[in-house]
Amino acid sequence: GDAAWLPDRVALLYLWHPYTVLSCVGMSTLVLDHMAISLSILAALRQQPALAASMLAFAAYASPYNALLLPAVALLLRRGEG
C-alpha cells in the first residue's frame, strides 16, 4: 500500500523543498554534505559498510564536524549484524 511509497515521498519532499532548490542554485556545498550524510545513513541501514564509510569520509572531508556521526553509523551497521 502506501507504506511502500513512503521513502520515495520523503525523498521527493526533501529534494523539491524550495530551500534545497535555492541552495543548489546558490552553489552551496551544504547540499553535498547532506547528500553524503544521507547516503551514508542509507548505506548503513542497508548493511553496506564500504559505501557507508566512504560517504561519511566524504562528508567529514567537506565539513569536519560530520565526523561526529561515526558512532551513529557504526551503531546502525552493528544493528544489522545481530
mmCIF file of C-alpha atoms in Angstrom, residues 5-33:
data_model
loop_
_atom_site.group_PDB
_atom_site.id
_atom_site.type_symbol
_atom_site.label_atom_id
_atom_site.label_comp_id
_atom_site.label_asym_id
_atom_site.label_seq_id
_atom_site.Cartn_x
_atom_site.Cartn_y
_atom_site.Cartn_z
ATOM 1 C CA TRP A 5 5.993 4.545 -1.332
ATOM 2 C CA LEU A 6 6.839 6.431 1.872
ATOM 3 C CA PRO A 7 10.641 6.570 1.326
ATOM 4 C CA ASP A 8 10.112 7.871 -2.204
ATOM 5 C CA ARG A 9 7.716 10.549 -0.990
ATOM 6 C CA VAL A 10 10.108 11.671 1.723
ATOM 7 C CA ALA A 11 12.943 11.871 -0.814
ATOM 8 C CA LEU A 12 10.811 13.892 -3.227
ATOM 9 C CA LEU A 13 9.715 16.291 -0.494
ATOM 10 C CA TYR A 14 13.330 16.806 0.538
ATOM 11 C CA LEU A 15 14.668 17.224 -2.986
ATOM 12 C CA TRP A 16 11.933 19.591 -4.161
ATOM 13 C CA HIS A 17 11.797 21.674 -0.994
ATOM 14 C CA PRO A 18 12.313 25.331 -2.017
ATOM 15 C CA TYR A 19 15.217 25.781 0.421
ATOM 16 C CA THR A 20 17.011 22.796 -1.115
ATOM 17 C CA VAL A 21 16.436 24.036 -4.648
ATOM 18 C CA LEU A 22 17.646 27.548 -3.771
ATOM 19 C CA SER A 23 20.749 26.125 -2.113
ATOM 20 C CA CYS A 24 21.562 24.287 -5.327
ATOM 21 C CA VAL A 25 21.035 27.404 -7.405
ATOM 22 C CA GLY A 26 23.211 29.387 -4.977
ATOM 23 C CA MET A 27 26.067 26.875 -5.428
ATOM 24 C CA SER A 28 26.201 25.989 -1.741
ATOM 25 C CA THR A 29 28.238 22.912 -0.815
ATOM 26 C CA LEU A 30 25.931 22.191 2.095
ATOM 27 C CA VAL A 31 23.759 20.175 -0.264
ATOM 28 C CA LEU A 32 26.714 17.869 -0.935
ATOM 29 C CA ASP A 33 27.172 17.419 2.815
#
